[in-house]
Amino acid sequence: MISAWALPLLIVMQTRSAGVSPRPVAWAAQSPRPAACQGAPGLWDVKGQALLGRRCRELARAQALLLRAPDKARERAAALLAQAPDFVAARVLHGRASWRVGDAATALAELLPLLADDAANVADPAALLDGARAALAQRDLATAARFYRALGSRAALLPDRSQQVAAYIEIAATLLASEKAPVDDVLAYLREARRRSSGSGFTGLCAGLTAVAWTAQGREAEGQGALSEVTDTDALARFETSKAVALPDGLLHAVLGLALERESAELAAAQFKALAQSPLAATPIGKLANRSRPRAASGKAGKREPR
């Protein structure tokens, strides 16, 4: 079994060996065209192949609409499924389009089969990412972690660098929140995100999540070292409303709480209070909310009552 820390290196070695550019590999992995649409027509099945060809062309048209007009992509995928309920690629496309129009429940139901043993290894990385985000939107952290683990180092095959960085951050964040991953796995994905993050606007978030990972393990010195790289807390706060990256509920409060401790005990306490009320309250990350209590108590003790 390949360790998580080695996965990003394996991708780089595979795509750069023999002087081969990683871009064609990424294109191949990103191709939405299912295997059934790539085969040569059978000698005795011309009629069946003609029908499949029409469906594959319609699938390609729907796929082309996914990013700019997901509602229309969903309609076309639904029409394909009405004709051929077993057309798996159309169901995956319908799920991905459903996520983009705000129907996370349908998206999760239709993308969940991608986690089957015989599907995860060949699934489109972008579809796995959509499935993970749909699971997060449904607050199904365990399923989100399964999607992200299936995605793993194949996040390097997403079509642009900002998507790759966001995916590596989301993998690390979800594994961190799920409690089941070794901290070394989380840190490995954050290092890979940081390596690609120059100019992406995600560098501070990488550092903040690294600080949370260390501090939740009781490694205060390492956590403070990571926090020294967070130079703009306002930029971090913008991730509360940004759709550029999906994080488990409560995790950004932990990041902001730690980052704001040096600037404002009051603002940090507000973030820790929100963390204590989040789904992560009972986890090691949730216990970071206790950091604000001694400070509040000592502050009261230092005040003199007026005579």
CSV table of C-alpha atoms in Angstrom, one decimal:
chain,number,residue,atom,x,y,z
A,1,MET,CA,0.0,0.0,0.0
A,2,ILE,CA,1.3,3.5,-0.9
A,3,SER,CA,1.6,5.9,2.0
A,4,ALA,CA,-0.3,9.2,1.7
A,5,TRP,CA,2.9,11.2,1.8
A,6,ALA,CA,4.2,9.4,-1.2
A,7,LEU,CA,1.1,9.8,-3.4
A,8,PRO,CA,1.9,13.4,-4.6
A,9,LEU,CA,5.4,12.3,-5.5
A,10,LEU,CA,4.1,9.3,-7.3
A,11,ILE,CA,1.9,11.5,-9.5
A,12,VAL,CA,4.8,13.8,-10.3
A,13,MET,CA,7.1,10.9,-11.2
A,14,GLN,CA,4.6,9.2,-13.4
A,15,THR,CA,3.8,12.4,-15.4
A,16,ARG,CA,7.3,13.6,-15.7
A,17,SER,CA,9.2,10.4,-16.5
A,18,ALA,CA,10.7,10.0,-19.9
A,19,GLY,CA,10.2,13.7,-20.6
A,20,VAL,CA,6.5,13.3,-21.0
A,21,SER,CA,4.4,16.4,-20.2
A,22,PRO,CA,1.8,16.0,-17.4
A,23,ARG,CA,-0.8,17.9,-19.4
A,24,PRO,CA,-1.8,15.0,-21.8
A,25,VAL,CA,-2.1,12.7,-18.8
A,26,ALA,CA,-4.4,15.2,-17.2
A,27,TRP,CA,-6.5,15.5,-20.3
A,28,ALA,CA,-6.8,11.8,-20.5
A,29,ALA,CA,-7.9,11.5,-16.9
A,30,GLN,CA,-10.3,14.3,-17.3
A,31,SER,CA,-12.0,13.0,-20.4
A,32,PRO,CA,-15.8,12.7,-19.7
A,33,ARG,CA,-16.2,10.2,-22.6
A,34,PRO,CA,-17.1,6.8,-21.1
A,35,ALA,CA,-15.4,3.6,-22.3
A,36,ALA,CA,-18.5,2.5,-24.1
A,37,CYS,CA,-18.3,5.6,-26.3
A,38,GLN,CA,-14.7,4.9,-27.2
A,39,GLY,CA,-15.0,1.4,-28.7
A,40,ALA,CA,-15.0,0.6,-32.4
A,41,PRO,CA,-18.4,-0.6,-33.7
A,42,GLY,CA,-19.0,-4.3,-33.8
A,43,LEU,CA,-19.4,-6.1,-37.1
A,44,TRP,CA,-22.8,-7.6,-36.2
A,45,ASP,CA,-24.1,-4.8,-34.0
A,46,VAL,CA,-24.3,-1.8,-36.3
A,47,LYS,CA,-27.8,-0.7,-35.2
A,48,GLY,CA,-26.9,-0.9,-31.5
A,49,GLN,CA,-23.7,1.1,-32.1
A,50,ALA,CA,-25.6,3.8,-34.0
A,51,LEU,CA,-27.9,4.2,-31.0
A,52,LEU,CA,-25.0,4.3,-28.7
A,53,GLY,CA,-23.3,6.8,-30.9
A,54,ARG,CA,-26.3,9.2,-30.7
A,55,ARG,CA,-26.4,8.9,-27.0
A,56,CYS,CA,-22.7,9.5,-26.7
A,57,ARG,CA,-22.9,12.6,-28.8
A,58,GLU,CA,-25.8,13.9,-26.7
A,59,LEU,CA,-23.8,13.2,-23.6
A,60,ALA,CA,-20.9,15.2,-25.0
A,61,ARG,CA,-23.2,18.1,-25.7
A,62,ALA,CA,-24.5,18.0,-22.1
A,63,GLN,CA,-21.0,17.7,-20.7
A,64,ALA,CA,-20.0,20.9,-22.6
A,65,LEU,CA,-22.8,22.8,-20.8
A,66,LEU,CA,-21.8,21.6,-17.3
A,67,LEU,CA,-19.8,24.6,-16.2
A,68,ARG,CA,-21.5,27.4,-18.0
A,69,ALA,CA,-25.1,26.2,-17.9
A,70,PRO,CA,-25.5,23.4,-15.4
A,71,ASP,CA,-29.3,23.6,-15.5
A,72,LYS,CA,-29.3,22.8,-19.2
A,73,ALA,CA,-26.7,20.0,-18.7
A,74,ARG,CA,-29.0,18.5,-16.1
A,75,GLU,CA,-32.0,18.6,-18.4
A,76,ARG,CA,-30.1,16.9,-21.2
A,77,ALA,CA,-28.7,14.3,-18.8
A,78,ALA,CA,-32.2,13.6,-17.5
A,79,ALA,CA,-33.5,13.2,-21.0
A,80,LEU,CA,-30.7,10.6,-21.7
A,81,LEU,CA,-31.6,8.8,-18.5
A,82,ALA,CA,-35.2,8.6,-19.5
A,83,GLN,CA,-34.2,6.8,-22.6
A,84,ALA,CA,-31.4,4.7,-21.0
A,85,PRO,CA,-31.7,4.4,-17.2
A,86,ASP,CA,-28.5,2.3,-17.1
A,87,PHE,CA,-26.3,4.8,-18.9
A,88,VAL,CA,-23.9,5.4,-16.0
A,89,ALA,CA,-22.1,8.3,-17.5
A,90,ALA,CA,-25.3,10.2,-17.9
A,91,ARG,CA,-26.2,9.6,-14.3
A,92,VAL,CA,-22.8,10.8,-13.1
A,93,LEU,CA,-23.3,13.9,-15.3
A,94,HIS,CA,-26.8,14.5,-13.9
A,95,GLY,CA,-25.3,14.2,-10.4
A,96,ARG,CA,-22.6,16.7,-11.1
A,97,ALA,CA,-25.0,19.1,-12.7
A,98,SER,CA,-27.4,18.7,-9.7
A,99,TRP,CA,-24.6,19.8,-7.4
A,100,ARG,CA,-24.0,22.9,-9.4
A,101,VAL,CA,-27.7,23.9,-9.3
A,102,GLY,CA,-27.9,23.5,-5.5
A,103,ASP,CA,-29.4,20.0,-5.3
A,104,ALA,CA,-26.8,18.4,-3.1
A,105,ALA,CA,-29.0,15.5,-2.0
A,106,THR,CA,-29.6,14.3,-5.6
A,107,ALA,CA,-25.9,14.9,-6.4
A,108,LEU,CA,-24.7,12.7,-3.5
A,109,ALA,CA,-27.2,9.9,-4.3
A,110,GLU,CA,-26.1,9.8,-8.0
A,111,LEU,CA,-22.4,10.1,-7.4
A,112,LEU,CA,-22.2,7.7,-4.5
A,113,PRO,CA,-21.7,4.7,-6.8
A,114,LEU,CA,-18.4,6.1,-7.8
A,115,LEU,CA,-17.0,4.9,-4.5
A,116,ALA,CA,-17.6,1.2,-5.5
A,117,ASP,CA,-14.3,-0.7,-5.6
A,118,ASP,CA,-14.6,-1.2,-9.4
A,119,ALA,CA,-15.4,2.4,-10.1
A,120,ALA,CA,-13.3,4.6,-7.8
A,121,ASN,CA,-10.0,3.9,-9.5
A,122,VAL,CA,-11.2,4.9,-13.0
A,123,ALA,CA,-13.7,7.7,-11.9
A,124,ASP,CA,-13.1,11.2,-13.3
A,125,PRO,CA,-11.3,13.1,-10.5
A,126,ALA,CA,-13.6,16.1,-11.0
A,127,ALA,CA,-16.6,13.9,-10.4
A,128,LEU,CA,-15.1,12.6,-7.2
A,129,LEU,CA,-14.5,16.2,-6.1
A,130,ASP,CA,-18.1,17.1,-6.8
A,131,GLY,CA,-19.3,14.0,-4.8
A,132,ALA,CA,-17.1,15.0,-1.9
A,133,ARG,CA,-18.5,18.5,-1.9
A,134,ALA,CA,-22.1,17.3,-2.1
A,135,ALA,CA,-21.4,15.1,0.9
A,136,LEU,CA,-20.0,18.0,2.8
A,137,ALA,CA,-23.1,20.1,1.9
A,138,GLN,CA,-25.2,17.3,3.4
A,139,ARG,CA,-23.0,17.2,6.5
A,140,ASP,CA,-22.1,13.7,5.8
A,141,LEU,CA,-18.4,13.9,6.8
A,142,ALA,CA,-17.7,10.2,6.7
A,143,THR,CA,-18.9,9.9,3.1
A,144,ALA,CA,-17.0,13.1,2.1
A,145,ALA,CA,-13.8,11.6,3.6
A,146,ARG,CA,-14.4,8.4,1.4
A,147,PHE,CA,-14.7,10.6,-1.7
A,148,TYR,CA,-11.6,12.6,-0.8
A,149,ARG,CA,-9.6,9.5,-0.1
A,150,ALA,CA,-10.6,8.1,-3.5
A,151,LEU,CA,-9.5,11.3,-5.1
A,152,GLY,CA,-6.2,11.5,-3.2
A,153,SER,CA,-3.2,12.4,-5.3
A,154,ARG,CA,-5.3,12.3,-8.5
A,155,ALA,CA,-6.2,15.8,-7.5
A,156,ALA,CA,-3.1,16.6,-9.5
A,157,LEU,CA,-5.0,15.6,-12.6
A,158,LEU,CA,-7.7,18.3,-12.2
A,159,PRO,CA,-7.5,20.8,-15.1
A,160,ASP,CA,-6.1,23.9,-13.5
A,161,ARG,CA,-3.8,24.7,-10.6
A,162,SER,CA,-6.4,26.6,-8.5
A,163,GLN,CA,-8.7,23.5,-8.6
A,164,GLN,CA,-5.8,21.3,-7.6
A,165,VAL,CA,-4.9,23.5,-4.7
A,166,ALA,CA,-8.5,23.7,-3.5
A,167,ALA,CA,-8.9,19.9,-3.8
A,168,TYR,CA,-5.7,19.2,-1.8
A,169,ILE,CA,-6.9,21.6,0.9
A,170,GLU,CA,-10.3,20.0,1.0
A,171,ILE,CA,-8.8,16.5,1.3
A,172,ALA,CA,-6.6,17.6,4.2
A,173,ALA,CA,-9.4,19.5,5.9
A,174,THR,CA,-11.9,16.7,5.7
A,175,LEU,CA,-9.4,14.1,6.9
A,176,LEU,CA,-8.5,16.4,9.8
A,177,ALA,CA,-12.1,16.9,10.8
A,178,SER,CA,-13.0,13.2,10.5
A,179,GLU,CA,-10.5,12.2,13.3
A,180,LYS,CA,-9.6,9.0,11.6
A,181,ALA,CA,-6.6,10.1,9.6
A,182,PRO,CA,-3.0,10.3,11.0
A,183,VAL,CA,-1.8,13.9,11.3
A,184,ASP,CA,1.0,13.0,8.9
A,185,ASP,CA,-1.5,12.3,6.1
A,186,VAL,CA,-3.2,15.6,6.7
A,187,LEU,CA,0.1,17.5,6.7
A,188,ALA,CA,1.3,15.7,3.5
A,189,TYR,CA,-1.8,16.9,1.6
A,190,LEU,CA,-1.4,20.5,3.0
A,191,ARG,CA,2.3,20.5,1.9
A,192,GLU,CA,1.2,19.5,-1.6
A,193,ALA,CA,-1.4,22.3,-1.6
A,194,ARG,CA,1.1,24.8,-0.3
A,195,ARG,CA,3.6,23.8,-3.0
A,196,ARG,CA,1.1,24.6,-5.7
A,197,SER,CA,-0.5,27.6,-4.0
A,198,SER,CA,1.7,30.5,-5.1
A,199,GLY,CA,-0.6,33.3,-6.4
A,200,SER,CA,-3.7,31.3,-5.7
A,201,GLY,CA,-4.9,33.1,-2.6
A,202,PHE,CA,-4.8,29.9,-0.6
A,203,THR,CA,-1.4,30.1,1.1
A,204,GLY,CA,-2.8,31.6,4.3
A,205,LEU,CA,-5.5,29.0,4.6
A,206,CYS,CA,-2.9,26.2,4.1
A,207,ALA,CA,-0.8,27.7,7.0
A,208,GLY,CA,-3.9,28.1,9.2
A,209,LEU,CA,-5.0,24.5,8.7
A,210,THR,CA,-1.5,23.3,9.4
A,211,ALA,CA,-1.6,25.3,12.6
A,212,VAL,CA,-4.9,23.6,13.6
A,213,ALA,CA,-3.5,20.2,12.8
A,214,TRP,CA,-0.5,20.7,15.0
A,215,THR,CA,-2.3,22.4,17.8
A,216,ALA,CA,-5.0,19.8,18.0
A,217,GLN,CA,-2.2,17.3,18.6
A,218,GLY,CA,-0.9,19.3,21.5
A,219,ARG,CA,2.1,20.5,19.4
A,220,GLU,CA,1.8,24.2,20.4
A,221,ALA,CA,5.3,25.2,19.1
A,222,GLU,CA,4.7,23.7,15.7
A,223,GLY,CA,1.2,25.3,15.6
A,224,GLN,CA,2.6,28.8,16.4
A,225,GLY,CA,5.3,28.3,13.8
A,226,ALA,CA,2.6,27.7,11.1
A,227,LEU,CA,0.6,30.7,12.4
A,228,SER,CA,3.6,32.9,11.8
A,229,GLU,CA,2.9,32.5,8.1
A,230,VAL,CA,-0.7,33.8,8.4
A,231,THR,CA,-0.2,37.5,7.6
A,232,ASP,CA,-3.8,38.5,6.6
A,233,THR,CA,-6.7,37.4,8.8
A,234,ASP,CA,-9.1,39.4,6.8
A,235,ALA,CA,-8.3,37.2,3.8
A,236,LEU,CA,-8.8,34.1,5.9
A,237,ALA,CA,-12.2,35.4,7.0
A,238,ARG,CA,-13.3,35.8,3.4
A,239,PHE,CA,-13.3,32.0,3.1
A,240,GLU,CA,-16.5,32.0,5.3
A,241,THR,CA,-18.5,33.1,2.3
A,242,SER,CA,-16.2,32.1,-0.6
A,243,LYS,CA,-17.2,29.1,-2.8
A,244,ALA,CA,-13.7,28.6,-3.9
A,245,VAL,CA,-13.1,25.9,-1.3
A,246,ALA,CA,-15.4,23.6,0.7
A,247,LEU,CA,-14.5,23.0,4.3
A,248,PRO,CA,-16.3,20.9,7.0
A,249,ASP,CA,-18.6,23.0,9.2
A,250,GLY,CA,-16.7,24.5,12.1
A,251,LEU,CA,-13.1,24.1,10.8
A,252,LEU,CA,-12.7,27.6,9.6
A,253,HIS,CA,-13.7,28.9,13.1
A,254,ALA,CA,-10.8,26.9,14.5
A,255,VAL,CA,-8.4,28.4,12.0
A,256,LEU,CA,-9.7,32.0,12.6
A,257,GLY,CA,-9.7,31.5,16.4
A,258,LEU,CA,-6.0,30.5,16.4
A,259,ALA,CA,-5.1,33.2,13.9
A,260,LEU,CA,-6.9,36.0,15.8
A,261,GLU,CA,-5.5,35.1,19.3
A,262,ARG,CA,-2.5,37.4,18.6
A,263,GLU,CA,-4.7,40.3,17.4
A,264,SER,CA,-7.8,40.3,19.5
A,265,ALA,CA,-8.8,38.0,22.4
A,266,GLU,CA,-12.4,39.1,21.9
A,267,LEU,CA,-12.5,38.2,18.2
A,268,ALA,CA,-10.8,34.9,18.9
A,269,ALA,CA,-13.2,34.1,21.6
A,270,ALA,CA,-16.2,34.7,19.2
A,271,GLN,CA,-14.6,32.2,16.7
A,272,PHE,CA,-14.0,29.7,19.5
A,273,LYS,CA,-17.6,30.0,20.7
A,274,ALA,CA,-18.8,29.3,17.1
A,275,LEU,CA,-16.5,26.3,17.0
A,276,ALA,CA,-17.9,25.0,20.3
A,277,GLN,CA,-21.4,25.1,18.7
A,278,SER,CA,-20.4,23.4,15.5
A,279,PRO,CA,-20.5,19.7,14.6
A,280,LEU,CA,-16.8,19.5,15.6
A,281,ALA,CA,-17.5,20.4,19.2
A,282,ALA,CA,-16.7,16.9,20.6
A,283,THR,CA,-13.6,16.3,18.5
A,284,PRO,CA,-10.0,17.2,19.3
A,285,ILE,CA,-10.4,20.2,17.1
A,286,GLY,CA,-13.5,21.3,19.0
A,287,LYS,CA,-11.5,21.2,22.2
A,288,LEU,CA,-9.5,24.1,20.9
A,289,ALA,CA,-12.5,26.2,21.9
A,290,ASN,CA,-11.4,25.9,25.5
A,291,ARG,CA,-8.4,28.1,24.8
A,292,SER,CA,-10.5,31.3,25.2
A,293,ARG,CA,-11.8,30.4,28.7
A,294,PRO,CA,-8.7,30.9,30.9
A,295,ARG,CA,-8.0,34.3,29.2
A,296,ALA,CA,-11.5,35.4,29.9
A,297,ALA,CA,-11.3,34.3,33.6
A,298,SER,CA,-7.9,36.0,34.2
A,299,GLY,CA,-9.2,39.2,32.6
A,300,LYS,CA,-12.1,39.3,35.2
A,301,ALA,CA,-9.7,38.5,38.0
A,302,GLY,CA,-7.5,41.4,37.2
A,303,LYS,CA,-10.4,44.0,37.5
A,304,ARG,CA,-11.0,45.9,40.7
A,305,GLU,CA,-14.5,46.5,41.9
A,306,PRO,CA,-15.3,50.2,42.2
A,307,ARG,CA,-15.6,51.4,45.9
